[in-house]
Tab-separated table of C-alpha atoms in Angstrom:
chain	number	residue	atom	x	y	z
A	7	MET	CA	157.358	143.430	60.979
A	8	THR	CA	153.704	144.444	61.192
A	9	LEU	CA	152.164	146.183	64.172
A	10	ASN	CA	150.187	143.048	65.081
A	11	GLU	CA	153.319	140.908	64.953
A	12	ASP	CA	155.168	143.403	67.149
A	13	SER	CA	152.341	143.401	69.753
A	14	PHE	CA	152.355	139.613	69.763
A	15	THR	CA	156.133	139.569	70.283
A	16	VAL	CA	155.768	141.867	73.296
A	17	TRP	CA	153.036	139.628	74.708
A	18	LYS	CA	155.134	136.474	74.292
A	19	HIS	CA	158.063	138.209	76.009
A	20	ARG	CA	155.859	139.154	78.955
A	21	GLU	CA	154.550	135.587	79.113
A	22	GLU	CA	158.130	134.353	79.353
A	23	ILE	CA	158.872	136.743	82.215
A	24	ALA	CA	155.671	135.748	84.061
A	25	GLU	CA	156.653	132.080	83.679
A	26	SER	CA	160.004	132.830	85.304
A	27	MET	CA	158.224	134.497	88.241
A	28	ILE	CA	156.120	131.450	89.150
A	29	PRO	CA	158.877	129.247	90.672
A	30	ILE	CA	160.315	132.230	92.577
A	31	ILE	CA	156.908	133.074	94.067
A	32	GLY	CA	156.277	129.422	94.925
A	33	LYS	CA	159.661	128.905	96.579
A	34	LEU	CA	159.323	132.051	98.694
A	35	HIS	CA	155.900	130.865	99.848
A	36	ARG	CA	156.853	127.255	100.620
A	37	GLU	CA	160.283	127.768	102.149
A	38	ARG	CA	160.010	131.172	103.854
A	39	ASP	CA	156.277	131.667	104.323
A	40	VAL	CA	156.412	134.836	102.213
A	41	THR	CA	153.287	135.723	100.233
A	42	VAL	CA	154.031	137.837	97.170
A	43	LEU	CA	151.302	140.364	96.396
A	44	LEU	CA	150.615	142.811	93.617
A	45	HIS	CA	148.380	145.663	94.795
A	46	SER	CA	147.001	143.441	97.577
A	47	ARG	CA	146.325	140.548	95.184
A	48	SER	CA	148.206	137.349	95.936
A	49	LEU	CA	150.363	135.935	93.135
A	50	VAL	CA	150.807	132.565	94.874
A	51	ASN	CA	149.655	129.598	92.764
A	52	LYS	CA	148.625	131.884	89.916
A	53	SER	CA	148.970	131.042	86.233
A	54	VAL	CA	150.974	133.017	83.682
A	55	VAL	CA	147.864	134.740	82.361
A	56	SER	CA	146.598	135.490	85.878
A	57	ILE	CA	149.904	137.182	86.743
A	58	LEU	CA	149.712	139.291	83.577
A	59	LYS	CA	146.083	140.226	84.220
A	60	THR	CA	146.884	141.241	87.787
A	61	HIS	CA	149.582	143.578	86.474
A	62	ARG	CA	147.058	144.994	84.022
A	63	PHE	CA	144.777	145.826	86.939
A	64	ALA	CA	147.082	148.680	87.974
A	65	ARG	CA	146.383	150.547	84.739
A	66	GLN	CA	142.636	150.262	85.228
A	67	ILE	CA	142.823	151.807	88.691
A	68	ALA	CA	145.850	154.078	88.747
A	69	GLY	CA	145.917	154.906	85.041
A	70	VAL	CA	149.562	153.783	84.778
A	71	GLU	CA	150.683	150.561	83.124
A	72	LEU	CA	152.585	148.191	85.414
A	73	SER	CA	154.544	145.531	83.565
A	74	VAL	CA	156.196	142.323	84.701
A	75	THR	CA	159.423	143.895	83.454
A	76	ASP	CA	158.960	146.502	86.200
A	77	THR	CA	158.301	144.059	89.026
A	78	LEU	CA	160.616	141.134	88.201
A	79	PRO	CA	163.808	142.848	89.488
A	80	PHE	CA	162.138	143.395	92.875
A	81	LEU	CA	161.017	139.773	93.020
A	82	GLN	CA	164.530	138.587	92.155
A	83	THR	CA	165.984	140.811	94.884
A	84	LEU	CA	163.686	139.235	97.489
A	85	THR	CA	165.368	135.869	96.912
A	86	THR	CA	168.702	137.341	98.024
A	87	LEU	CA	167.377	138.617	101.356
A	88	ASP	CA	167.095	136.777	104.676
A	89	LEU	CA	163.310	137.057	104.766
A	90	GLY	CA	160.987	135.848	107.492
A	91	PRO	CA	157.206	135.221	107.270
A	92	SER	CA	155.587	138.258	105.659
A	93	GLN	CA	153.514	139.608	102.801
A	94	ILE	CA	155.421	141.687	100.256
A	95	ASP	CA	153.678	143.792	97.613
A	96	ILE	CA	155.976	144.066	94.586
A	97	GLY	CA	153.524	146.434	92.874
A	98	LEU	CA	153.833	148.955	95.688
A	99	LEU	CA	157.607	148.407	95.768
A	100	ALA	CA	157.882	149.250	92.058
A	101	GLU	CA	155.702	152.362	92.382
A	102	ALA	CA	157.494	153.602	95.505
A	103	TYR	CA	160.862	153.088	93.828
A	104	GLN	CA	159.816	155.142	90.804
A	105	ALA	CA	158.791	157.989	93.117
A	106	ASP	CA	162.036	157.830	95.134
A	107	ASP	CA	164.689	160.360	94.103
A	108	ARG	CA	167.625	159.230	96.241
A	109	GLY	CA	169.345	157.337	93.462
A	110	LEU	CA	169.277	153.984	95.235
A	111	SER	CA	169.620	150.754	93.308
A	112	ILE	CA	166.643	148.385	93.229
A	113	ALA	CA	168.496	146.037	95.575
A	114	GLU	CA	169.240	148.847	98.062
A	115	PHE	CA	165.705	150.230	97.950
A	116	THR	CA	164.076	146.814	98.363
A	117	ALA	CA	166.303	145.842	101.290
A	118	GLU	CA	165.383	149.098	103.030
A	119	ALA	CA	161.630	148.775	102.308
A	120	VAL	CA	161.357	145.231	103.699
A	121	ALA	CA	163.923	145.600	106.498
A	122	GLY	CA	161.262	144.767	109.081
A	123	ALA	CA	161.015	141.245	107.649
A	124	THR	CA	164.731	140.475	107.444
A	125	GLY	CA	167.598	139.453	109.671
A	126	ALA	CA	167.121	140.076	113.388
A	127	ASN	CA	163.779	141.800	112.721
A	128	LYS	CA	162.058	138.878	111.045
A	129	ILE	CA	159.293	136.842	112.623
A	130	GLU	CA	160.159	133.220	113.199
A	131	GLY	CA	157.512	130.823	111.895
A	132	GLY	CA	155.776	128.754	114.555
A	133	GLU	CA	154.151	125.356	114.537
A	134	GLY	CA	150.911	126.719	113.192
A	135	ARG	CA	147.440	126.830	114.691
A	136	ASP	CA	144.751	124.158	114.483
A	137	VAL	CA	141.394	125.196	113.030
A	138	VAL	CA	138.055	123.384	113.298
A	139	LEU	CA	135.001	124.153	111.169
A	140	TYR	CA	131.653	123.612	112.884
A	141	GLY	CA	129.219	123.373	109.977
A	142	PHE	CA	130.049	122.862	106.310
A	143	GLY	CA	127.594	124.940	104.260
A	144	ARG	CA	128.274	127.739	101.770
A	145	ILE	CA	130.620	129.757	104.001
A	146	GLY	CA	132.149	126.680	105.656
A	147	ARG	CA	133.250	125.166	102.349
A	148	LEU	CA	134.707	128.443	101.056
A	149	VAL	CA	136.576	128.985	104.322
A	150	ALA	CA	137.890	125.408	103.961
A	151	ARG	CA	139.132	126.192	100.442
A	152	LEU	CA	140.917	129.282	101.696
A	153	LEU	CA	142.518	127.472	104.634
A	154	ILE	CA	143.781	124.723	102.327
A	155	GLU	CA	145.049	127.292	99.818
A	156	LYS	CA	146.917	129.194	102.539
A	157	ALA	CA	148.493	126.119	104.150
A	158	GLY	CA	151.724	127.140	102.383
A	159	SER	CA	154.773	126.143	104.373
A	160	GLY	CA	152.630	124.491	107.030
A	161	ASN	CA	153.483	127.136	109.633
A	162	GLY	CA	150.172	128.977	109.448
A	163	LEU	CA	146.589	127.834	109.927
A	164	ARG	CA	145.910	124.091	109.694
A	165	LEU	CA	142.396	122.838	109.015
A	166	ARG	CA	142.231	119.758	111.213
A	167	ALA	CA	138.539	118.867	111.411
A	168	ILE	CA	134.995	119.550	110.253
A	169	VAL	CA	132.033	118.896	112.553
A	170	VAL	CA	128.673	118.066	110.951
A	171	ARG	CA	125.498	116.162	111.669
A	172	GLY	CA	125.438	112.685	110.162
A	173	GLY	CA	123.627	112.566	106.840
A	174	GLY	CA	123.374	108.845	106.097
A	175	ASP	CA	125.156	106.634	103.592
A	176	GLN	CA	128.161	108.137	101.799
A	177	ASP	CA	127.823	111.339	103.814
A	178	ILE	CA	131.545	112.103	103.691
A	179	VAL	CA	131.729	111.331	99.953
A	180	LYS	CA	128.936	113.781	99.211
A	181	ARG	CA	130.448	116.488	101.395
A	182	ALA	CA	133.829	116.048	99.714
A	183	SER	CA	132.112	116.307	96.329
A	184	LEU	CA	130.530	119.632	97.345
A	185	LEU	CA	133.992	120.857	98.325
A	186	ARG	CA	135.426	119.636	95.022
A	187	ARG	CA	132.842	121.255	92.711
A	188	ASP	CA	130.882	124.459	93.272
A	189	SER	CA	128.256	125.799	90.868
A	190	ILE	CA	129.259	129.407	91.558
A	191	HIS	CA	132.923	129.348	92.516
A	192	GLY	CA	134.064	126.558	90.220
A	193	GLN	CA	136.401	123.635	90.715
A	194	PHE	CA	138.608	123.185	93.761
A	195	GLN	CA	142.205	123.972	92.826
A	196	GLY	CA	143.886	120.695	93.621
A	197	THR	CA	143.054	117.106	94.475
A	198	ILE	CA	140.643	115.663	97.013
A	199	THR	CA	140.448	112.049	98.180
A	200	VAL	CA	138.239	110.407	100.787
A	201	ASP	CA	138.923	107.652	103.300
A	202	GLU	CA	135.502	106.521	104.506
A	203	ALA	CA	136.975	104.038	106.981
A	204	THR	CA	138.705	106.806	108.952
A	205	SER	CA	136.217	109.599	108.086
A	206	THR	CA	139.014	111.664	106.573
A	207	ILE	CA	139.157	114.052	103.626
A	208	ASN	CA	142.615	114.616	102.149
A	209	ALA	CA	142.780	117.921	100.250
A	210	ASN	CA	146.137	118.885	98.735
A	211	GLY	CA	147.888	116.854	101.423
A	212	ASN	CA	145.814	118.289	104.276
A	213	GLU	CA	144.204	115.502	106.311
A	214	ILE	CA	140.844	116.748	107.586
A	215	LYS	CA	138.885	114.647	110.065
A	216	VAL	CA	135.109	114.685	109.631
A	217	ILE	CA	133.509	114.452	113.074
A	218	TYR	CA	129.815	113.614	113.364
A	219	ALA	CA	128.028	115.255	116.294
A	220	GLY	CA	124.602	116.691	116.979
A	221	ASP	CA	125.804	119.076	119.680
A	222	PRO	CA	129.122	120.644	120.759
A	223	SER	CA	128.971	118.810	124.082
A	224	GLU	CA	129.481	115.503	122.275
A	225	VAL	CA	133.023	116.295	121.092
A	226	ASP	CA	136.373	116.071	122.859
A	227	TYR	CA	138.771	117.441	120.262
A	228	THR	CA	141.877	116.264	122.081
A	229	GLU	CA	140.873	112.715	121.128
A	230	TYR	CA	141.745	113.705	117.560
A	231	GLY	CA	145.080	115.293	118.471
A	232	ILE	CA	143.627	118.782	118.182
A	233	LYS	CA	144.896	121.370	120.659
A	234	ASN	CA	144.642	125.125	121.243
A	235	ALA	CA	142.373	125.323	118.188
A	236	ILE	CA	140.241	128.109	116.772
A	237	LEU	CA	136.728	126.860	116.047
A	238	ILE	CA	134.787	128.652	113.300
A	239	ASP	CA	131.027	128.255	113.766
A	240	ASN	CA	129.374	128.470	110.342
A	241	THR	CA	125.939	127.341	111.496
A	242	GLY	CA	124.683	130.549	113.102
A	243	LYS	CA	122.687	128.400	115.502
A	244	TRP	CA	124.275	130.101	118.533
A	245	ARG	CA	124.962	133.831	118.381
A	246	ASP	CA	125.330	134.973	121.990
A	247	ARG	CA	128.151	134.330	124.444
A	248	GLU	CA	126.257	131.660	126.364
A	249	GLY	CA	125.455	129.639	123.272
A	250	LEU	CA	128.867	129.997	121.628
A	251	SER	CA	130.575	129.033	124.891
A	252	LYS	CA	129.285	125.492	124.288
A	253	HIS	CA	132.137	125.166	121.773
A	254	LEU	CA	134.833	125.769	124.397
A	255	ARG	CA	135.504	122.077	124.746
A	256	PRO	CA	138.835	120.285	125.344
A	257	GLY	CA	141.130	121.270	122.463
A	258	ILE	CA	139.300	124.507	121.598
A	259	ASP	CA	140.768	127.848	122.669
A	260	LYS	CA	138.722	130.415	120.705
A	261	VAL	CA	135.404	130.553	118.844
A	262	VAL	CA	134.748	132.703	115.766
A	263	LEU	CA	131.167	133.128	114.524
A	264	THR	CA	130.424	133.762	110.834
A	265	ALA	CA	127.257	135.730	111.564
A	266	PRO	CA	126.415	138.860	113.573
A	267	GLY	CA	126.997	138.302	117.279
A	268	LYS	CA	124.430	139.240	119.893
A	269	GLY	CA	124.806	140.824	123.321
A	270	ASP	CA	128.387	141.493	124.349
A	271	VAL	CA	129.972	139.355	121.608
A	272	PRO	CA	132.428	141.638	119.739
A	273	ASN	CA	131.524	142.150	116.059
A	274	ILE	CA	134.802	142.396	114.162
A	275	VAL	CA	135.330	143.826	110.674
A	276	HIS	CA	138.916	143.154	109.703
A	277	GLY	CA	140.743	146.310	108.680
A	278	VAL	CA	138.505	148.493	110.840
A	279	ASN	CA	138.418	147.215	114.423
A	280	HIS	CA	140.340	143.924	114.507
A	281	ASP	CA	143.050	145.608	116.567
A	282	THR	CA	140.527	146.055	119.409
A	283	ILE	CA	140.329	142.301	120.049
A	284	LYS	CA	141.596	141.576	123.548
A	285	PRO	CA	144.237	138.824	123.744
A	286	ASP	CA	142.139	136.871	126.249
A	287	GLU	CA	138.875	137.166	124.259
A	288	GLN	CA	137.667	133.661	123.485
A	289	ILE	CA	134.448	134.432	121.603
A	290	LEU	CA	133.954	136.877	118.759
A	291	SER	CA	131.908	137.430	115.616
A	292	CYS	CA	132.884	138.429	112.084
A	293	ALA	CA	129.568	140.301	111.719
A	294	SER	CA	127.664	139.897	108.427
A	295	CYS	CA	128.752	140.091	104.799
A	296	THR	CA	126.860	143.381	104.398
A	297	THR	CA	128.394	144.884	107.544
A	298	ASN	CA	131.830	143.993	106.156
A	299	ALA	CA	130.885	145.594	102.844
A	300	ILE	CA	129.716	148.955	104.222
A	301	VAL	CA	131.842	149.576	107.328
A	302	PRO	CA	135.260	149.996	105.583
A	303	PRO	CA	133.923	152.576	103.045
A	304	LEU	CA	132.001	154.280	105.853
A	305	LYS	CA	135.192	154.593	107.881
A	306	ALA	CA	137.119	155.849	104.855
A	307	MET	CA	134.498	158.480	104.039
A	308	ASP	CA	134.189	159.586	107.660
A	309	ASP	CA	137.963	159.919	108.002
A	310	GLU	CA	138.173	162.268	105.012
A	311	PHE	CA	134.828	164.044	104.718
A	312	GLY	CA	132.953	163.349	107.936
A	313	VAL	CA	129.600	161.519	107.899
A	314	LEU	CA	126.549	163.109	109.517
A	315	ARG	CA	123.979	160.472	108.594
A	316	GLY	CA	123.520	157.606	106.172
A	317	HIS	CA	121.185	155.000	104.712
A	318	VAL	CA	122.155	151.703	103.135
A	319	GLU	CA	119.923	149.809	100.737
A	320	THR	CA	121.252	146.367	99.914
A	321	VAL	CA	120.270	144.477	96.788
A	322	HIS	CA	121.242	141.054	98.017
A	323	SER	CA	121.491	137.672	96.318
A	324	PHE	CA	119.196	134.988	97.703
A	325	THR	CA	120.492	132.603	100.357
A	326	ASN	CA	119.756	129.176	101.834
A	327	ASP	CA	117.524	130.853	104.395
A	328	GLN	CA	114.905	131.400	101.668
A	329	ASN	CA	112.660	128.867	99.967
A	330	LEU	CA	113.079	127.670	96.395
A	331	LEU	CA	109.280	127.581	96.039
A	332	ASP	CA	106.559	129.223	98.114
A	333	ASN	CA	106.379	127.502	101.478
A	334	TYR	CA	106.067	128.264	105.170
A	335	HIS	CA	108.823	130.456	106.650
A	336	LYS	CA	108.998	132.153	110.042
A	337	SER	CA	109.702	135.493	108.305
A	338	ASP	CA	106.865	137.301	106.565
A	339	ARG	CA	108.242	137.348	103.023
A	340	ARG	CA	111.182	134.930	102.879
A	341	GLY	CA	108.800	132.038	102.383
A	342	ARG	CA	108.098	133.234	98.853
A	343	SER	CA	110.085	131.666	96.023
A	344	ALA	CA	113.631	133.101	96.002
A	345	PRO	CA	114.447	132.409	92.318
A	346	LEU	CA	111.186	133.974	91.133
A	347	ASN	CA	110.823	137.144	93.216
A	348	MET	CA	112.401	140.270	94.553
A	349	VAL	CA	111.800	139.998	98.285
A	350	ILE	CA	111.813	142.948	100.658
A	351	THR	CA	113.420	141.957	103.952
A	352	GLU	CA	115.306	143.369	106.887
A	353	THR	CA	119.068	143.796	107.356
A	354	GLY	CA	120.862	144.147	110.642
A	355	ALA	CA	123.942	145.634	108.979
A	356	ALA	CA	123.032	149.248	109.725
A	357	SER	CA	122.595	148.638	113.456
A	358	ALA	CA	125.781	146.552	113.507
A	359	VAL	CA	127.801	149.556	112.331
A	360	ALA	CA	127.787	150.965	115.863
A	361	LYS	CA	129.597	147.879	117.194
A	362	ALA	CA	132.342	148.015	114.567
A	363	LEU	CA	132.591	151.838	114.432
A	364	PRO	CA	131.726	153.115	117.907
A	365	ASP	CA	133.331	156.516	117.172
A	366	LEU	CA	130.928	157.127	114.269
A	367	LYS	CA	128.091	159.113	115.808
A	368	ALA	CA	126.082	159.438	112.589
A	369	PRO	CA	122.738	157.565	112.545
A	370	ILE	CA	122.745	154.819	109.879
A	371	THR	CA	119.524	153.183	108.687
A	372	GLY	CA	119.132	150.234	106.357
A	373	SER	CA	116.863	147.897	104.437
A	374	SER	CA	117.299	145.087	101.945
A	375	ILE	CA	115.830	143.483	98.864
A	376	ARG	CA	116.697	139.862	98.042
A	377	VAL	CA	116.900	139.292	94.279
A	378	PRO	CA	117.068	136.180	92.035
A	379	VAL	CA	120.861	135.859	91.672
A	380	PRO	CA	122.826	133.203	93.620
A	381	ASP	CA	125.840	135.333	94.584
A	382	VAL	CA	127.228	138.898	94.608
A	383	SER	CA	125.237	141.734	96.120
A	384	ILE	CA	125.390	145.527	96.007
A	385	ALA	CA	125.050	148.035	98.826
A	386	ILE	CA	123.849	151.510	97.897
A	387	LEU	CA	125.260	153.792	100.576
A	388	SER	CA	123.673	157.233	100.701
A	389	LEU	CA	125.606	159.668	102.909
A	390	ARG	CA	125.238	163.193	104.226
A	391	LEU	CA	128.806	164.426	104.549
A	392	GLY	CA	130.384	166.866	106.967
A	393	ARG	CA	131.629	169.102	104.157
A	394	GLU	CA	130.921	169.776	100.514
A	395	THR	CA	132.953	168.005	97.871
A	396	ASP	CA	132.634	166.798	94.290
A	397	ARG	CA	132.615	163.489	92.450
A	398	GLU	CA	136.210	163.766	91.236
A	399	GLU	CA	137.585	164.336	94.740
A	400	VAL	CA	135.601	161.427	96.196
A	401	LEU	CA	136.689	159.023	93.454
A	402	ASP	CA	140.346	160.091	93.594
A	403	TYR	CA	140.286	159.576	97.326
A	404	LEU	CA	138.636	156.146	97.223
A	405	ARG	CA	140.946	155.060	94.403
A	406	GLY	CA	143.909	155.898	96.608
A	407	VAL	CA	142.348	154.110	99.575
A	408	SER	CA	142.001	150.950	97.494
A	409	LEU	CA	145.644	151.027	96.415
A	410	THR	CA	147.785	152.200	99.314
A	411	SER	CA	145.787	152.651	102.535
A	412	PRO	CA	145.437	150.246	105.496
A	413	LEU	CA	142.000	149.407	104.025
A	414	LYS	CA	143.354	148.247	100.672
A	415	ARG	CA	142.533	144.596	101.442
A	416	GLN	CA	138.939	145.538	102.249
A	417	ILE	CA	138.130	148.154	99.585
A	418	ASP	CA	138.558	147.561	95.861
A	419	PHE	CA	137.776	149.967	93.031
A	420	THR	CA	136.461	149.542	89.492
A	421	ASN	CA	135.925	152.064	86.741
A	422	ALA	CA	134.780	149.522	84.157
A	423	PRO	CA	131.688	151.109	82.542
A	424	ASP	CA	129.927	147.799	81.884
A	425	SER	CA	130.414	146.089	85.276
A	426	VAL	CA	127.659	143.709	86.394
A	427	SER	CA	127.302	141.471	89.431
A	428	SER	CA	128.847	138.306	87.980
A	429	ASP	CA	132.098	140.210	87.328
A	430	PHE	CA	132.768	140.194	91.066
A	431	ILE	CA	132.336	136.490	91.799
A	432	GLY	CA	135.493	135.451	93.608
A	433	SER	CA	136.499	138.948	94.706
A	434	ARG	CA	138.596	138.783	97.878
A	435	HIS	CA	137.704	142.299	98.970
A	436	ALA	CA	134.935	143.174	101.408
A	437	SER	CA	133.497	145.676	98.907
A	438	ILE	CA	134.242	147.173	95.499
A	439	VAL	CA	133.519	150.837	94.761
A	440	ASP	CA	131.792	151.266	91.383
A	441	ALA	CA	133.239	154.552	90.079
A	442	GLY	CA	130.787	154.891	87.209
A	443	ALA	CA	127.730	154.724	89.471
A	444	THR	CA	129.055	157.094	92.156
A	445	LYS	CA	127.030	160.289	92.622
A	446	VAL	CA	128.127	163.393	94.541
A	447	ASP	CA	126.251	166.662	94.963
A	448	GLY	CA	127.687	169.071	97.497
A	449	ASP	CA	127.508	167.346	100.876
A	450	ASN	CA	125.534	164.360	99.551
A	451	ALA	CA	127.276	161.252	98.223
A	452	ILE	CA	125.884	157.942	96.979
A	453	LEU	CA	128.301	155.031	96.733
A	454	TYR	CA	127.498	151.761	94.938
A	455	LEU	CA	129.436	148.959	96.580
A	456	TRP	CA	129.578	145.497	95.029
A	457	TYR	CA	130.503	142.551	97.228
A	458	ASP	CA	130.776	138.796	96.856
A	459	ASN	CA	128.685	138.015	99.898
A	460	GLU	CA	130.112	134.486	99.991
A	461	PHE	CA	133.779	134.576	98.988
A	462	GLY	CA	134.696	138.151	99.918
A	463	TYR	CA	133.137	137.630	103.323
A	464	SER	CA	134.968	134.308	103.767
A	465	CYS	CA	138.251	136.128	103.086
A	466	GLN	CA	137.403	138.596	105.841
A	467	VAL	CA	136.724	135.679	108.204
A	468	ILE	CA	140.130	134.177	107.415
A	469	ARG	CA	141.822	137.539	108.075
A	470	VAL	CA	140.217	137.726	111.509
A	471	VAL	CA	141.241	134.128	112.285
A	472	GLN	CA	144.801	134.851	111.158
A	473	HIS	CA	144.891	137.890	113.428
A	474	VAL	CA	143.698	136.117	116.582
A	475	SER	CA	145.920	133.121	115.853
A	476	GLY	CA	149.068	135.223	115.612
A	477	VAL	CA	149.839	134.231	112.020
A	478	GLU	CA	148.718	137.484	110.400
A	479	TYR	CA	152.070	138.459	108.983
A	480	PRO	CA	153.093	142.087	108.366
A	481	THR	CA	152.867	143.584	104.890
A	482	TYR	CA	155.709	145.482	103.192
A	483	PRO	CA	156.071	148.187	102.162
A	484	ALA	CA	153.875	149.431	105.014
A	485	PRO	CA	150.603	150.998	103.812
A	486	ALA	CA	150.191	154.753	104.025
A	487	VAL	CA	148.240	155.881	107.082
């Protein structure tokens, strides 16, 4: 047998194992509301090749190959346990088991590591929580995709309705088509049908009512059987408490804004300050995509090295707020053609840091340049640290943060030497540290942080909504603190 034939045999064997994992992962998700992860990446509804590529990711970050042969025994053990709703990371289980020297079997070790999700300790799934989307633009449609994807057993978040202004003939057909096909994020994973007579979109079995209204005061959500719902405002039209309170109509319990909040509206960055949300808080903001990109790394760096001051320069993809061709705009420069120019503009992300990280006393300044790409941005974070360090220490630390810390869902890490912006389309992390671009000189550090300002941000929004709804399930094994 030649070397090439032997490599191919190994690949086919791994394909076979990955195929056997798919029904196990699916059954755990549908019947027990258990999401199987691998280094924070969900394996639910993934293909054979996607499962293999996700395992390959561990080698790129940790330098150690993780094979499906390593993780399959842990996955098989999960099926024998009395599991409740949870997220279980089989990559972390495999690594922790290899480092454990007590001589336990895989079954014994796994049962111990996920004990908080089994038997008398497990969370009982509820009836779920209704969700309404107010606005159906770029973020609204991606949030809809995520809600539909995560419907799972039906015990979590349920997208019940979308509120939009009427757009004329075949309005609902056109909106469903925009949900079905996206020029940046690709095809919707599933099937979508439309019932114009009842103004309903059916996406993967989820019946979503399309409600036409020009103002929140026009809607009584209880008329549609919606109760105790979380409304996600994707319009950005109202950003203070008074304006957002208009949404607190019959059937709506909480309002989440997908833009920076003003005044006393809490700005929440999941992973950093979501645990500060008061149970009785009805109105909150998920801040901006850039705030979500820079605050988790800022917190991580401050925790380890201390941060005395910082500046963030964002190179940001253009957005719907800009003009395709030169035309009037209320801002000085955003009226100039977005696809043809780099446009200097302002960013409120630096000032928003204080709301999300009140304990960080370091002054943070910021500015932004919009550039002619439709998605994925980069934040260049220049920091004066509280102590001297070197590049190797910073990268080793951030690599560890991305793999095992409480911020592992927010911070990703890449050491690919040829990374470019399009590589990060569809990233579910708030930001991705580019190891190759990182610069450290004594107490000065410059981090280059990629972020999918559409999809990564939408994932952060969903995490906040899951938290306030009570369906943010615990993750096992517990991340290192």
